[in-house]
Amino acid sequence: MGFDFATPVERRHPEGGYSSQKWHRYGADILPLWVADMDFRSPPAVIEALERRVAHGVYGYGEVPETLKKTLCDWSATHYDWPIEAEWQHWLPGVVPALHFATLALTKPGDAVLTATPIYPPFLAVAERTGRVSQQARLAEPVGPGEPWRLDLEALEAAITPETRLLLWCHPHNPTGRVWRHEELEGLAELVARFDLFVVSDELHCDLLLEEGAQHRPLAALFPELARRTITLWAPSKTFNLAGLSSACAVIPDATLRQRFVMACKGWLPEVNVLGLVAADAAYGQGEPWRQALLEVLRGHRDMLKQCVARWPGVSLSVPEATYLAWLDVRRANLGDSPYQALKEQAGVALSDGAAFGRPGFLRLNFGTTGAELEAALLRLDAVLGPAAQ
């Protein structure tokens, strides 16, 4: 079955009711390649399932269907080689709330929450918002052109104090696109066990591995001894472009840990909306052909971006191994104090500011858009960053 990833979808038209943070935040002259929101229509199976549910006409309080729990169990066993149980799942409306409630459940005021930068910005806000102490360790930058970002285990260990109780981890990594190697994760697991930490493993982009034949292995599956201290977060939102339907799942094998998390959520969060549950079930149950086609498109877009960046003096790219996000080092590109602002004003392209991720001088670019829109944005950037502009 063929899928259309080439035809642009109108997302700005206010009269159509197509509310979009990505396309409405900036003016009509700005091309947005910032927030992690793709411009592709979701899988036909998802759209059809939603149409059937909407036609029912009654949208009362729902509950997580057993079919969805089984679907996710099957997906995990097939895609991650991790047999999970239905009772391990706690569905909730979003991964970002889950980061906060996990912190409330697993730590107390005065405890410290550790993460590694650069990192998805909400990670950096969790400690302050929950009245905990924020700790950060820096990832190791690429040692040369084409080299990846790396986990610096020495820096991570040096950041741990007696107050450290929780590690917020991102696997695969947003924003660098790293798929962590086994030896890196093995060192991480050793530190977690030795310092008796809990782990929240955000694995939101795990179904978007871009290398042919790559398979995601959840942290708790790779190291079963960590399962009793780990909360794994999954969602169909990034893979199947369902972010606005707000459905995510915390997978927690340990019953005591699971109960603590569930109790922390009570009264603070609504249940997942009925359409989000329907969409998640259809995506995990029938969305695999669409996902495979998407991966081919993203590989092509990644290649297009890589070729373009190679032309830009002072700009480097560590080629992402996963996600539809690229992390650009523009510190030597003569863009002033705010590269984000400079490219928005001079090129008419909105990227994500690296300062929000804990690394000023970097930019995150979302290439999860149509080929025509990506090409148009890259041409604009080339006019500012390319050799002719130097």
Short mmCIF file of N, CA and C in Angstrom, two decimals, residues 68-188:
data_model
loop_
_atom_site.label_atom_id
_atom_site.label_comp_id
_atom_site.label_asym_id
_atom_site.label_seq_id
_atom_site.Cartn_x
_atom_site.Cartn_y
_atom_site.Cartn_z
N LEU A 68 -5.97 -2.61 23.78
CA LEU A 68 -4.81 -1.73 23.67
C LEU A 68 -3.64 -2.28 24.49
N LYS A 69 -3.93 -2.74 25.70
CA LYS A 69 -2.87 -3.30 26.53
C LYS A 69 -2.21 -4.49 25.83
N LYS A 70 -3.02 -5.35 25.24
CA LYS A 70 -2.48 -6.50 24.52
C LYS A 70 -1.69 -6.06 23.29
N THR A 71 -2.21 -5.06 22.59
CA THR A 71 -1.52 -4.55 21.40
C THR A 71 -0.13 -4.05 21.75
N LEU A 72 -0.01 -3.32 22.87
CA LEU A 72 1.31 -2.81 23.27
C LEU A 72 2.22 -3.96 23.72
N CYS A 73 1.64 -4.94 24.39
CA CYS A 73 2.44 -6.12 24.77
C CYS A 73 3.00 -6.80 23.52
N ASP A 74 2.16 -6.95 22.50
CA ASP A 74 2.60 -7.60 21.26
C ASP A 74 3.67 -6.75 20.56
N TRP A 75 3.46 -5.44 20.55
CA TRP A 75 4.43 -4.54 19.92
C TRP A 75 5.79 -4.64 20.60
N SER A 76 5.79 -4.65 21.93
CA SER A 76 7.04 -4.73 22.68
C SER A 76 7.76 -6.04 22.41
N ALA A 77 7.02 -7.14 22.42
CA ALA A 77 7.64 -8.44 22.18
C ALA A 77 8.21 -8.53 20.77
N THR A 78 7.48 -7.99 19.79
CA THR A 78 7.89 -8.09 18.39
C THR A 78 9.01 -7.13 18.05
N HIS A 79 8.92 -5.89 18.52
CA HIS A 79 9.86 -4.85 18.11
C HIS A 79 11.05 -4.69 19.05
N TYR A 80 10.89 -5.02 20.33
CA TYR A 80 11.96 -4.78 21.29
C TYR A 80 12.49 -6.06 21.92
N ASP A 81 11.87 -7.19 21.58
CA ASP A 81 12.24 -8.47 22.20
C ASP A 81 12.12 -8.38 23.72
N TRP A 82 11.08 -7.71 24.18
CA TRP A 82 10.83 -7.56 25.62
C TRP A 82 9.39 -7.96 25.91
N PRO A 83 9.16 -9.15 26.42
CA PRO A 83 7.80 -9.55 26.80
C PRO A 83 7.36 -8.79 28.05
N ILE A 84 6.36 -7.95 27.91
CA ILE A 84 5.84 -7.21 29.06
C ILE A 84 4.44 -7.71 29.39
N GLU A 85 3.98 -7.38 30.58
CA GLU A 85 2.65 -7.78 31.03
C GLU A 85 1.69 -6.60 30.93
N ALA A 86 0.43 -6.91 30.70
CA ALA A 86 -0.59 -5.86 30.61
C ALA A 86 -0.66 -5.06 31.91
N GLU A 87 -0.49 -5.72 33.05
CA GLU A 87 -0.62 -5.03 34.33
C GLU A 87 0.53 -4.07 34.60
N TRP A 88 1.62 -4.15 33.84
CA TRP A 88 2.73 -3.22 34.01
C TRP A 88 2.39 -1.83 33.45
N GLN A 89 1.36 -1.74 32.64
CA GLN A 89 1.07 -0.50 31.91
C GLN A 89 0.20 0.45 32.72
N HIS A 90 0.60 1.73 32.72
CA HIS A 90 -0.27 2.78 33.24
C HIS A 90 -0.34 3.87 32.18
N TRP A 91 -1.51 4.00 31.56
CA TRP A 91 -1.70 4.97 30.48
C TRP A 91 -2.07 6.33 31.07
N LEU A 92 -1.52 7.38 30.47
CA LEU A 92 -1.75 8.73 30.95
C LEU A 92 -1.59 9.71 29.78
N PRO A 93 -2.07 10.94 29.94
CA PRO A 93 -2.07 11.88 28.81
C PRO A 93 -0.76 12.64 28.64
N GLY A 94 0.33 11.92 28.34
CA GLY A 94 1.55 12.61 27.98
C GLY A 94 2.77 12.17 28.76
N VAL A 95 3.92 12.23 28.09
CA VAL A 95 5.19 11.86 28.70
C VAL A 95 5.71 12.97 29.62
N VAL A 96 5.52 14.22 29.26
CA VAL A 96 6.01 15.31 30.11
C VAL A 96 5.36 15.27 31.50
N PRO A 97 4.03 15.12 31.60
CA PRO A 97 3.47 14.95 32.95
C PRO A 97 4.06 13.75 33.68
N ALA A 98 4.33 12.68 32.94
CA ALA A 98 4.88 11.48 33.57
C ALA A 98 6.25 11.75 34.20
N LEU A 99 7.07 12.59 33.57
CA LEU A 99 8.37 12.95 34.15
C LEU A 99 8.17 13.62 35.52
N HIS A 100 7.20 14.50 35.59
CA HIS A 100 6.96 15.23 36.82
C HIS A 100 6.38 14.33 37.91
N PHE A 101 5.42 13.48 37.55
CA PHE A 101 4.80 12.63 38.56
C PHE A 101 5.73 11.52 39.02
N ALA A 102 6.58 11.07 38.14
CA ALA A 102 7.60 10.10 38.57
C ALA A 102 8.53 10.73 39.60
N THR A 103 8.89 12.00 39.38
CA THR A 103 9.75 12.71 40.33
C THR A 103 9.06 12.86 41.68
N LEU A 104 7.77 13.21 41.66
CA LEU A 104 7.03 13.33 42.91
C LEU A 104 6.90 11.98 43.62
N ALA A 105 6.76 10.91 42.83
CA ALA A 105 6.55 9.59 43.41
C ALA A 105 7.83 9.00 44.00
N LEU A 106 8.97 9.31 43.40
CA LEU A 106 10.20 8.59 43.73
C LEU A 106 11.20 9.41 44.54
N THR A 107 10.93 10.68 44.75
CA THR A 107 11.84 11.54 45.50
C THR A 107 11.06 12.36 46.51
N LYS A 108 11.78 13.05 47.35
CA LYS A 108 11.16 13.95 48.32
C LYS A 108 11.86 15.31 48.22
N PRO A 109 11.26 16.38 48.77
CA PRO A 109 11.92 17.68 48.74
C PRO A 109 13.32 17.60 49.33
N GLY A 110 14.28 18.21 48.63
CA GLY A 110 15.68 18.15 49.03
C GLY A 110 16.46 17.10 48.28
N ASP A 111 15.77 16.12 47.69
CA ASP A 111 16.45 15.15 46.85
C ASP A 111 16.84 15.81 45.52
N ALA A 112 17.80 15.19 44.84
CA ALA A 112 18.29 15.75 43.58
C ALA A 112 17.89 14.86 42.41
N VAL A 113 17.63 15.53 41.29
CA VAL A 113 17.25 14.88 40.04
C VAL A 113 18.32 15.18 39.01
N LEU A 114 18.88 14.12 38.42
CA LEU A 114 20.03 14.25 37.52
C LEU A 114 19.62 13.97 36.08
N THR A 115 20.19 14.75 35.17
CA THR A 115 20.04 14.46 33.74
C THR A 115 21.32 14.90 33.03
N ALA A 116 21.41 14.55 31.75
CA ALA A 116 22.60 14.87 30.96
C ALA A 116 22.22 15.82 29.84
N THR A 117 23.01 16.86 29.64
CA THR A 117 22.72 17.86 28.62
C THR A 117 23.64 17.71 27.42
N PRO A 118 23.17 18.12 26.23
CA PRO A 118 21.88 18.74 25.95
C PRO A 118 20.74 17.75 26.13
N ILE A 119 19.53 18.28 26.39
CA ILE A 119 18.40 17.40 26.63
C ILE A 119 17.10 18.15 26.33
N TYR A 120 16.10 17.40 25.99
CA TYR A 120 14.75 17.93 25.76
C TYR A 120 14.37 18.86 26.90
N PRO A 121 14.00 20.12 26.63
CA PRO A 121 13.88 21.15 27.68
C PRO A 121 13.04 20.79 28.90
N PRO A 122 11.90 20.09 28.79
CA PRO A 122 11.16 19.78 30.02
C PRO A 122 11.96 19.01 31.07
N PHE A 123 12.96 18.23 30.65
CA PHE A 123 13.81 17.54 31.62
C PHE A 123 14.46 18.53 32.57
N LEU A 124 14.83 19.70 32.04
CA LEU A 124 15.57 20.68 32.83
C LEU A 124 14.66 21.43 33.79
N ALA A 125 13.36 21.36 33.58
CA ALA A 125 12.42 22.10 34.43
C ALA A 125 11.80 21.25 35.53
N VAL A 126 11.96 19.92 35.44
CA VAL A 126 11.26 19.02 36.36
C VAL A 126 11.63 19.30 37.81
N ALA A 127 12.92 19.42 38.11
CA ALA A 127 13.34 19.58 39.50
C ALA A 127 12.76 20.84 40.12
N GLU A 128 12.89 21.94 39.41
CA GLU A 128 12.38 23.21 39.96
C GLU A 128 10.88 23.15 40.16
N ARG A 129 10.16 22.59 39.19
CA ARG A 129 8.70 22.55 39.28
C ARG A 129 8.22 21.65 40.40
N THR A 130 9.03 20.67 40.80
CA THR A 130 8.61 19.73 41.85
C THR A 130 9.30 20.00 43.19
N GLY A 131 10.06 21.08 43.27
CA GLY A 131 10.73 21.42 44.51
C GLY A 131 11.91 20.53 44.84
N ARG A 132 12.57 20.01 43.81
CA ARG A 132 13.76 19.19 43.99
C ARG A 132 15.00 19.96 43.52
N VAL A 133 16.16 19.35 43.73
CA VAL A 133 17.43 19.96 43.34
C VAL A 133 17.80 19.46 41.93
N SER A 134 18.14 20.37 41.05
CA SER A 134 18.51 20.02 39.68
C SER A 134 20.00 19.75 39.59
N GLN A 135 20.36 18.62 38.96
CA GLN A 135 21.76 18.28 38.69
C GLN A 135 21.91 17.95 37.21
N GLN A 136 23.03 18.38 36.64
CA GLN A 136 23.26 18.14 35.23
C GLN A 136 24.70 17.69 35.00
N ALA A 137 24.84 16.75 34.07
CA ALA A 137 26.16 16.34 33.58
C ALA A 137 26.17 16.58 32.08
N ARG A 138 27.32 16.92 31.55
CA ARG A 138 27.40 17.22 30.13
C ARG A 138 27.78 15.97 29.34
N LEU A 139 27.06 15.73 28.25
CA LEU A 139 27.47 14.71 27.31
C LEU A 139 28.76 15.14 26.64
N ALA A 140 29.54 14.19 26.17
CA ALA A 140 30.79 14.50 25.48
C ALA A 140 30.51 14.85 24.04
N GLU A 141 31.03 15.99 23.60
CA GLU A 141 30.81 16.43 22.23
C GLU A 141 31.57 15.56 21.24
N PRO A 142 31.16 15.56 19.98
CA PRO A 142 31.89 14.80 18.95
C PRO A 142 33.35 15.19 18.91
N VAL A 143 34.22 14.20 18.76
CA VAL A 143 35.66 14.49 18.75
C VAL A 143 36.16 14.89 17.37
N GLY A 144 35.31 14.76 16.36
CA GLY A 144 35.70 15.13 15.01
C GLY A 144 34.50 15.09 14.09
N PRO A 145 34.66 15.55 12.85
CA PRO A 145 33.56 15.55 11.88
C PRO A 145 32.97 14.15 11.71
N GLY A 146 31.65 14.09 11.76
CA GLY A 146 30.98 12.82 11.56
C GLY A 146 30.93 11.93 12.78
N GLU A 147 31.61 12.33 13.86
CA GLU A 147 31.62 11.53 15.08
C GLU A 147 30.36 11.81 15.90
N PRO A 148 29.93 10.86 16.73
CA PRO A 148 28.70 11.06 17.50
C PRO A 148 28.95 11.75 18.84
N TRP A 149 27.88 12.25 19.43
CA TRP A 149 27.90 12.62 20.83
C TRP A 149 28.03 11.34 21.65
N ARG A 150 28.63 11.45 22.83
CA ARG A 150 28.87 10.25 23.64
C ARG A 150 28.46 10.50 25.09
N LEU A 151 28.08 9.43 25.75
CA LEU A 151 27.82 9.49 27.18
C LEU A 151 29.15 9.55 27.93
N ASP A 152 29.33 10.59 28.71
CA ASP A 152 30.55 10.75 29.52
C ASP A 152 30.26 10.19 30.91
N LEU A 153 30.62 8.94 31.14
CA LEU A 153 30.32 8.29 32.40
C LEU A 153 31.04 8.94 33.58
N GLU A 154 32.25 9.43 33.33
CA GLU A 154 32.99 10.10 34.41
C GLU A 154 32.28 11.38 34.83
N ALA A 155 31.78 12.14 33.85
CA ALA A 155 31.06 13.37 34.17
C ALA A 155 29.75 13.06 34.89
N LEU A 156 29.10 11.99 34.46
CA LEU A 156 27.84 11.60 35.10
C LEU A 156 28.08 11.21 36.55
N GLU A 157 29.11 10.40 36.78
CA GLU A 157 29.41 9.98 38.15
C GLU A 157 29.82 11.17 39.02
N ALA A 158 30.58 12.10 38.44
CA ALA A 158 31.02 13.26 39.22
C ALA A 158 29.85 14.14 39.64
N ALA A 159 28.75 14.09 38.87
CA ALA A 159 27.59 14.93 39.20
C ALA A 159 26.73 14.33 40.31
N ILE A 160 26.91 13.05 40.60
CA ILE A 160 26.09 12.37 41.60
C ILE A 160 26.57 12.74 43.01
N THR A 161 25.61 13.07 43.87
CA THR A 161 25.88 13.39 45.27
C THR A 161 25.02 12.48 46.14
N PRO A 162 25.22 12.52 47.46
CA PRO A 162 24.36 11.71 48.34
C PRO A 162 22.88 12.06 48.21
N GLU A 163 22.56 13.26 47.69
CA GLU A 163 21.16 13.67 47.55
C GLU A 163 20.53 13.14 46.26
N THR A 164 21.33 12.65 45.32
CA THR A 164 20.81 12.21 44.03
C THR A 164 19.96 10.95 44.20
N ARG A 165 18.72 11.01 43.73
CA ARG A 165 17.83 9.87 43.85
C ARG A 165 17.27 9.41 42.51
N LEU A 166 17.27 10.28 41.52
CA LEU A 166 16.58 9.96 40.27
C LEU A 166 17.38 10.42 39.08
N LEU A 167 17.47 9.55 38.07
CA LEU A 167 18.08 9.90 36.78
C LEU A 167 16.98 9.97 35.73
N LEU A 168 16.88 11.10 35.05
CA LEU A 168 15.99 11.24 33.91
C LEU A 168 16.81 10.97 32.66
N TRP A 169 16.48 9.91 31.96
CA TRP A 169 17.28 9.43 30.84
C TRP A 169 16.46 9.49 29.56
N CYS A 170 17.12 9.68 28.41
CA CYS A 170 16.46 9.78 27.11
C CYS A 170 17.12 8.80 26.15
N HIS A 171 16.35 7.83 25.61
CA HIS A 171 16.91 6.68 24.91
C HIS A 171 15.91 6.16 23.86
N PRO A 172 16.16 6.48 22.54
CA PRO A 172 17.21 7.29 21.92
C PRO A 172 17.14 8.76 22.37
N HIS A 173 18.19 9.47 22.01
CA HIS A 173 18.39 10.77 22.62
C HIS A 173 17.82 11.91 21.79
N ASN A 174 17.10 12.76 22.48
CA ASN A 174 16.59 14.02 21.93
C ASN A 174 17.33 15.13 22.68
N PRO A 175 18.21 15.93 22.00
CA PRO A 175 18.12 16.28 20.58
C PRO A 175 19.20 15.70 19.66
N THR A 176 20.16 14.95 20.16
CA THR A 176 21.30 14.60 19.29
C THR A 176 21.01 13.46 18.32
N GLY A 177 19.93 12.71 18.57
CA GLY A 177 19.62 11.58 17.70
C GLY A 177 20.48 10.36 17.94
N ARG A 178 21.20 10.31 19.06
CA ARG A 178 22.04 9.16 19.37
C ARG A 178 21.20 7.93 19.73
N VAL A 179 21.63 6.79 19.21
CA VAL A 179 21.18 5.49 19.71
C VAL A 179 22.33 4.98 20.56
N TRP A 180 22.12 4.93 21.85
CA TRP A 180 23.22 4.62 22.76
C TRP A 180 23.74 3.20 22.54
N ARG A 181 25.05 3.05 22.56
CA ARG A 181 25.68 1.76 22.40
C ARG A 181 25.58 0.94 23.69
N HIS A 182 25.69 -0.37 23.55
CA HIS A 182 25.51 -1.24 24.70
C HIS A 182 26.52 -0.93 25.80
N GLU A 183 27.76 -0.65 25.41
CA GLU A 183 28.77 -0.38 26.43
C GLU A 183 28.48 0.91 27.20
N GLU A 184 27.88 1.89 26.54
CA GLU A 184 27.50 3.12 27.23
C GLU A 184 26.39 2.83 28.24
N LEU A 185 25.39 2.09 27.79
CA LEU A 185 24.27 1.76 28.67
C LEU A 185 24.70 0.83 29.80
N GLU A 186 25.64 -0.03 29.52
CA GLU A 186 26.15 -0.92 30.55
C GLU A 186 26.83 -0.11 31.66
N GLY A 187 27.61 0.89 31.27
CA GLY A 187 28.23 1.76 32.27
C GLY A 187 27.20 2.56 33.03
N LEU A 188 26.16 3.01 32.34
CA LEU A 188 25.07 3.74 32.98
C LEU A 188 24.38 2.85 34.01
#
